Coordinates of N, CA, C and O in Angstrom, one line a residue:
M1 N 85.6 26.6 48.4 CA 86.2 27.0 49.8 C 85.9 25.8 50.7 O 84.8 25.4 50.8
D2 N 86.8 25.5 51.5 CA 86.6 24.3 52.5 C 85.5 24.9 53.5 O 85.5 25.9 53.8
K3 N 84.7 23.7 53.8 CA 83.6 24.1 54.7 C 84.1 24.6 56.0 O 83.3 25.4 56.7
D4 N 85.0 24.0 56.5 CA 85.6 24.5 57.9 C 86.1 26.0 58.0 O 85.8 26.7 58.7
V5 N 86.7 26.2 56.9 CA 87.0 27.7 56.6 C 86.1 28.6 56.4 O 85.9 29.7 57.1
L6 N 85.0 28.1 55.7 CA 83.9 28.9 55.6 C 83.1 29.2 57.0 O 82.7 30.2 57.3
N7 N 83.0 28.2 57.7 CA 82.4 28.3 59.0 C 83.3 29.1 60.0 O 82.7 29.9 61.0
I8 N 84.5 29.0 59.9 CA 85.6 30.0 60.7 C 85.2 31.4 60.3 O 85.0 32.3 61.1
N9 N 84.9 31.8 59.0 CA 84.7 33.1 58.4 C 83.4 33.4 59.1 O 83.2 34.6 59.6
R10 N 82.4 32.6 59.2 CA 81.1 33.0 59.6 C 81.1 33.2 61.1 O 80.4 34.2 61.6
G11 N 82.0 32.6 61.7 CA 82.4 32.8 63.2 C 83.0 34.2 63.5 O 82.5 34.9 64.4
F12 N 83.9 34.6 62.7 CA 84.4 36.0 62.7 C 83.3 37.1 62.4 O 83.3 38.0 62.9
I13 N 82.5 36.8 61.4 CA 81.5 37.8 61.0 C 80.6 38.0 62.0 O 80.0 39.0 62.3
T14 N 80.0 36.9 62.8 CA 79.2 37.0 63.8 C 79.7 37.2 65.1 O 78.9 37.2 66.2
R15 N 81.0 37.1 65.3 CA 81.7 37.4 66.5 C 81.4 36.3 67.4 O 81.4 36.3 68.7
D16 N 81.4 35.0 66.9 CA 80.9 33.6 67.6 C 82.2 33.0 67.8 O 82.7 32.1 67.1
S17 N 82.9 33.2 69.1 CA 84.1 32.5 69.3 C 84.0 31.0 69.4 O 84.8 30.3 68.9
E18 N 82.7 30.5 70.0 CA 82.6 29.0 69.9 C 82.7 28.5 68.4 O 83.1 27.4 68.2
K19 N 82.0 29.2 67.5 CA 81.8 28.7 66.0 C 83.3 28.6 65.5 O 83.8 27.7 64.8
I20 N 84.1 29.7 65.9 CA 85.5 29.9 65.4 C 86.2 28.7 65.9 O 87.0 27.9 65.2
Y21 N 86.2 28.4 67.0 CA 87.0 27.4 67.9 C 86.7 26.2 67.5 O 87.5 25.4 66.8
S22 N 85.5 25.7 67.3 CA 84.9 24.3 67.0 C 85.2 24.1 65.5 O 85.7 23.0 65.0
S23 N 85.0 25.3 64.6 CA 85.4 25.0 63.1 C 86.9 24.8 62.9 O 87.4 24.2 61.9
L24 N 87.8 25.6 63.7 CA 89.2 25.6 63.7 C 89.6 24.1 64.1 O 90.6 23.4 63.3
L25 N 89.0 23.5 65.2 CA 89.3 22.3 65.6 C 88.8 21.2 64.5 O 89.7 20.3 64.2
S26 N 87.8 21.3 63.9 CA 87.3 20.5 62.7 C 88.2 20.6 61.5 O 88.6 19.5 61.1
Y27 N 88.7 21.6 61.3 CA 89.5 22.0 60.4 C 91.0 21.1 60.4 O 91.4 20.5 59.7
I28 N 91.5 21.2 61.6 CA 92.7 20.5 61.9 C 92.7 19.1 61.9 O 93.2 18.4 61.4
I29 N 91.5 18.6 62.5 CA 91.1 17.1 62.5 C 91.0 16.7 61.0 O 91.6 15.5 60.7
N30 N 90.4 17.3 60.1 CA 90.1 17.0 58.9 C 91.4 17.1 57.8 O 91.3 16.5 56.9
N31 N 92.3 17.9 58.3 CA 93.5 18.4 57.4 C 94.8 17.9 58.1 O 95.8 18.5 57.7
I32 N 94.8 17.3 59.0 CA 96.0 17.0 59.8 C 97.2 16.7 59.1 O 98.4 17.1 59.3
R33 N 97.1 15.8 58.0 CA 98.1 15.3 57.1 C 98.7 16.4 56.2 O 99.7 16.4 55.7
K34 N 98.0 17.5 55.9 CA 98.3 18.4 55.0 C 98.9 19.6 55.7 O 99.3 20.7 55.0
I35 N 98.7 19.5 57.0 CA 99.1 21.0 57.7 C 100.7 21.0 57.9 O 101.2 20.0 58.6
V36 N 101.5 21.9 57.3 CA 102.8 21.9 57.5 C 103.3 23.4 57.8 O 102.9 24.2 57.0
F37 N 103.8 23.6 59.1 CA 103.9 25.1 59.3 C 105.2 25.4 58.7 O 106.3 24.8 58.4
Q38 N 105.3 26.8 58.3 CA 106.5 27.5 58.0 C 107.0 28.4 59.0 O 106.3 28.9 59.7
K39 N 108.2 28.8 59.0 CA 108.8 29.7 59.9 C 108.9 31.0 59.5 O 109.1 31.3 58.2
H40 N 108.2 32.0 60.3 CA 108.0 33.3 59.9 C 109.4 34.1 60.5 O 109.9 33.7 61.5
P41 N 109.8 35.2 59.8 CA 111.1 35.8 60.4 C 111.0 36.3 61.8 O 112.0 36.4 62.3
L42 N 110.0 36.4 62.4 CA 109.7 37.0 63.7 C 109.7 35.8 64.7 O 109.6 35.9 65.9
G43 N 109.9 34.7 64.3 CA 110.3 33.7 65.2 C 109.0 32.6 65.4 O 109.2 31.4 66.1
F44 N 107.9 33.0 65.0 CA 106.6 32.0 65.1 C 106.4 31.1 63.8 O 107.1 31.3 63.0
K45 N 105.6 30.1 64.1 CA 105.4 29.3 63.0 C 103.9 29.5 62.5 O 103.1 30.2 63.3
Y46 N 103.7 29.4 61.1 CA 102.4 29.7 60.6 C 101.8 28.7 59.5 O 102.7 28.1 58.9
F47 N 100.5 28.8 59.4 CA 100.2 27.8 58.2 C 98.9 28.6 57.8 O 98.0 29.1 58.5
K48 N 98.7 28.7 56.4 CA 97.7 29.2 55.7 C 96.6 28.4 55.5 O 96.6 27.3 54.9
L49 N 95.2 28.6 56.2 CA 94.3 27.7 56.3 C 93.6 27.9 54.8 O 93.1 26.7 54.5
G50 N 93.3 28.9 54.3 CA 92.7 29.0 53.1 C 92.3 30.4 52.8 O 92.1 31.2 53.8
K51 N 92.0 30.7 51.5 CA 91.4 31.9 51.2 C 89.8 32.1 51.4 O 89.2 31.1 51.1
I52 N 89.5 33.3 51.8 CA 88.0 33.5 52.0 C 87.5 34.5 50.8 O 86.4 34.7 50.7
S53 N 88.3 35.1 50.1 CA 88.2 36.1 48.9 C 89.4 36.3 48.4 O 90.6 35.6 48.6
N54 N 89.5 37.1 47.4 CA 90.6 37.3 46.5 C 91.8 38.0 47.3 O 92.9 37.9 46.9
T55 N 91.1 38.8 48.5 CA 92.1 39.6 49.2 C 92.3 39.1 50.7 O 93.2 39.7 51.4
E56 N 91.5 38.1 51.1 CA 91.7 37.7 52.4 C 91.9 36.2 52.6 O 91.4 35.4 51.7
E57 N 92.6 35.8 53.7 CA 92.7 34.6 54.0 C 93.0 34.3 55.5 O 93.3 35.0 56.2
F58 N 92.8 33.1 56.0 CA 92.9 32.7 57.3 C 94.3 31.9 57.4 O 94.8 31.2 56.6
R59 N 95.1 32.5 58.6 CA 96.2 31.8 58.9 C 96.2 31.4 60.4 O 95.6 32.1 61.3
L60 N 97.0 30.4 60.5 CA 97.2 30.0 62.0 C 98.6 30.2 62.5 O 99.5 29.7 61.6
H61 N 98.7 30.9 63.4 CA 100.1 31.2 64.1 C 100.3 30.6 65.4 O 99.5 30.6 66.1
F62 N 101.5 30.2 65.5 CA 101.9 29.3 66.8 C 103.2 30.0 67.2 O 104.2 30.0 66.4
W63 N 103.2 30.5 68.4 CA 104.3 31.0 69.1 C 104.8 30.1 70.1 O 105.9 30.3 70.7
I64 N 104.2 28.9 70.4 CA 104.4 27.9 71.4 C 105.6 27.2 71.1 O 105.6 26.4 70.2
D65 N 106.4 27.1 72.0 CA 107.7 26.3 71.9 C 108.3 26.4 70.4 O 108.8 25.2 70.1
T66 N 108.5 27.6 70.0 CA 109.2 27.6 68.7 C 110.5 27.5 68.7 O 111.3 27.0 68.0
N67 N 111.2 27.9 70.0 CA 112.6 27.9 69.9 C 113.5 28.5 69.0 O 114.6 27.9 68.5
E68 N 113.0 29.5 68.2 CA 113.6 30.1 67.0 C 113.9 31.6 67.5 O 112.8 32.1 68.1
N69 N 115.0 32.0 67.0 CA 115.1 33.4 67.3 C 114.7 34.2 66.3 O 114.4 33.8 65.0
Q70 N 114.1 35.3 66.6 CA 113.4 36.1 65.5 C 114.6 37.1 64.9 O 115.6 37.4 65.5
D71 N 114.3 37.5 63.6 CA 115.2 38.3 62.8 C 115.1 39.7 63.6 O 114.2 40.4 63.7
N72 N 116.2 40.1 64.3 CA 116.2 41.4 65.0 C 115.9 42.6 64.1 O 115.5 43.6 64.6
E73 N 116.0 42.5 62.8 CA 115.8 43.7 62.0 C 114.1 43.8 61.8 O 113.7 44.8 61.3
L74 N 113.3 42.8 62.2 CA 111.9 43.0 62.0 C 111.0 43.0 63.3 O 110.1 42.7 63.4
Q75 N 111.8 43.2 64.3 CA 111.1 43.2 65.8 C 109.9 44.1 65.8 O 108.7 43.8 66.2
I76 N 110.2 45.4 65.5 CA 108.8 46.4 65.6 C 108.5 46.6 64.0 O 109.4 47.0 63.3
H77 N 107.3 46.2 63.9 CA 106.6 46.4 62.4 C 105.2 46.8 62.6 O 104.6 46.6 63.5
D78 N 104.9 47.1 61.4 CA 103.4 47.5 61.0 C 103.0 46.4 59.9 O 103.8 46.0 59.2
H79 N 101.7 46.6 59.6 CA 101.1 45.8 58.7 C 100.6 46.6 57.6 O 99.9 47.6 57.8
S80 N 100.7 46.2 56.3 CA 100.1 47.1 55.1 C 98.7 46.8 55.0 O 98.0 47.2 54.1
F81 N 98.1 46.0 55.9 CA 96.6 45.6 55.8 C 96.0 45.4 57.0 O 96.7 45.4 58.0
N82 N 94.7 45.3 57.2 CA 93.9 45.2 58.4 C 93.9 43.7 58.6 O 93.7 42.9 57.7
F83 N 93.7 43.2 59.8 CA 93.7 41.9 60.0 C 92.8 41.7 61.6 O 92.9 42.7 62.3
E84 N 92.1 40.5 61.9 CA 91.5 40.3 63.1 C 92.1 39.0 63.6 O 92.7 38.2 62.6
S85 N 92.3 39.0 64.9 CA 93.0 37.6 65.5 C 91.8 37.1 66.3 O 90.9 37.7 67.0
F86 N 92.0 35.9 66.5 CA 91.2 35.0 67.5 C 92.4 34.3 68.2 O 93.0 33.4 67.6
V87 N 92.5 34.5 69.5 CA 93.5 33.9 70.3 C 92.8 32.6 70.8 O 91.9 32.6 71.6
V88 N 93.6 31.5 70.6 CA 93.0 30.1 71.0 C 93.4 29.9 72.4 O 92.7 29.4 73.2
Y89 N 94.7 30.2 72.7 CA 95.2 30.2 74.0 C 96.2 31.1 74.2 O 97.1 31.3 73.2
G90 N 96.3 31.8 75.4 CA 97.3 32.8 75.5 C 96.6 34.3 75.4 O 95.5 34.4 75.5
I91 N 97.4 35.2 75.2 CA 97.0 36.6 75.1 C 97.9 37.1 73.7 O 98.7 36.7 73.3
L92 N 97.3 38.2 73.2 CA 98.0 38.9 72.0 C 98.2 40.3 72.7 O 97.1 41.1 73.0
K93 N 99.4 40.9 72.5 CA 99.7 42.2 73.0 C 100.1 43.1 71.7 O 100.9 42.6 70.8
N94 N 99.5 44.2 71.5 CA 99.7 45.2 70.4 C 100.3 46.5 71.2 O 99.6 47.0 71.9
T95 N 101.4 46.9 70.6 CA 102.2 48.1 71.2 C 102.3 48.9 69.9 O 102.7 48.7 68.9
K96 N 101.7 50.1 70.2 CA 101.8 51.2 69.0 C 103.0 52.1 69.2 O 103.0 52.5 70.6
F97 N 103.8 52.4 68.5 CA 105.0 53.2 68.7 C 104.9 54.4 67.7 O 104.2 54.4 66.6
K98 N 105.2 55.6 68.2 CA 105.0 57.0 67.4 C 106.5 57.1 66.9 O 107.4 57.3 67.8
S99 N 106.8 57.3 65.5 CA 108.1 57.7 65.1 C 108.4 59.0 65.3 O 107.5 60.0 65.2
K100 N 109.7 59.4 65.3 CA 110.3 60.8 65.3 C 111.6 60.8 64.8 O 112.4 59.8 64.9
K101 N 111.9 61.8 64.2 CA 113.1 61.8 63.4 C 114.2 62.4 64.5 O 114.0 63.1 65.2
D102 N 115.4 61.5 64.6 CA 116.4 61.5 65.5 C 117.6 61.4 64.8 O 117.9 60.2 64.3
I103 N 118.7 62.2 64.8 CA 119.9 62.0 64.0 C 120.6 60.7 64.7 O 121.3 59.9 63.9
S104 N 120.5 60.7 65.9 CA 121.3 59.5 66.7 C 120.5 58.1 66.6 O 121.3 57.1 67.1
S105 N 119.3 57.9 66.0 CA 118.6 56.8 66.0 C 119.3 55.7 64.9 O 120.0 56.2 64.0
N106 N 119.2 54.4 65.3 CA 119.7 53.6 64.5 C 118.8 52.5 63.6 O 119.2 51.5 63.1
G107 N 117.5 53.1 63.5 CA 116.5 52.3 62.8 C 116.0 53.1 61.5 O 116.6 54.2 61.3
Y108 N 115.1 52.4 60.9 CA 114.6 52.8 59.6 C 113.1 52.8 59.6 O 112.6 52.0 60.2
I109 N 112.5 53.7 58.8 CA 111.1 53.6 58.5 C 110.8 53.3 57.2 O 111.5 53.9 56.2
Y110 N 110.0 52.2 56.9 CA 109.7 51.5 55.6 C 108.2 52.0 55.2 O 107.4 51.7 56.1
N111 N 107.9 52.1 54.2 CA 106.7 52.1 53.5 C 106.4 50.7 53.0 O 107.4 50.3 52.2
V112 N 105.3 50.0 53.1 CA 105.0 48.6 52.6 C 104.1 48.8 51.5 O 103.0 49.4 51.4
K113 N 104.8 48.3 50.2 CA 103.9 48.1 48.9 C 103.5 46.7 48.9 O 104.4 45.9 49.0
F114 N 102.2 46.4 49.0 CA 101.7 45.0 48.8 C 101.0 44.8 47.6 O 100.0 45.4 47.1
R115 N 101.5 44.0 46.8 CA 101.0 43.7 45.4 C 101.3 42.1 45.1 O 102.3 41.5 45.5
N116 N 100.2 41.4 44.6 CA 100.4 40.0 44.2 C 100.8 39.0 45.2 O 101.7 38.3 45.2
E117 N 100.3 39.3 46.4 CA 100.5 38.5 47.6 C 101.9 38.6 48.1 O 102.3 37.8 49.0
K118 N 102.6 39.6 47.7 CA 104.0 39.9 48.2 C 104.2 41.4 48.6 O 103.6 42.1 48.1
S119 N 104.9 41.5 49.8 CA 105.3 42.8 50.1 C 106.6 43.2 49.8 O 107.5 42.5 49.8
R120 N 106.6 44.5 49.6 CA 108.0 45.0 49.2 C 108.1 46.2 50.3 O 107.3 47.4 50.2
L121 N 109.3 46.4 50.8 CA 109.6 47.5 51.7 C 110.3 48.6 51.1 O 111.4 48.3 50.3
V122 N 109.9 49.8 51.2 CA 110.5 50.9 50.4 C 111.0 51.9 51.5 O 110.1 52.3 52.5
L123 N 112.2 52.0 51.7 CA 112.9 53.1 52.7 C 112.4 54.4 52.6 O 112.3 55.2 51.6

């Protein structure tokens, strides 16, 4: 495992924002040529920093100046896994919605099956 990713993980474990920030900065400096962001369907850019276990990895998400339209079908969504966030700059807002059955609604509710690093939506 990359030393900086290991230190980012230690920062999360100890809730040490200074360690997270300094290790993230070190990672970016040491890997600047390897960092290539991908477009997420919700309109932000992301980069996978590295795995910290068989089931956990660190990702860097950027919403700043993406100028990308998000996929309208994916605006309201849930995750099939738990995650923690560390906001480097700005704020993170989480809105919880309660579903209800309504004949006039135009949306769908999906169950997410996650396997082999891929998710599958089941209506």
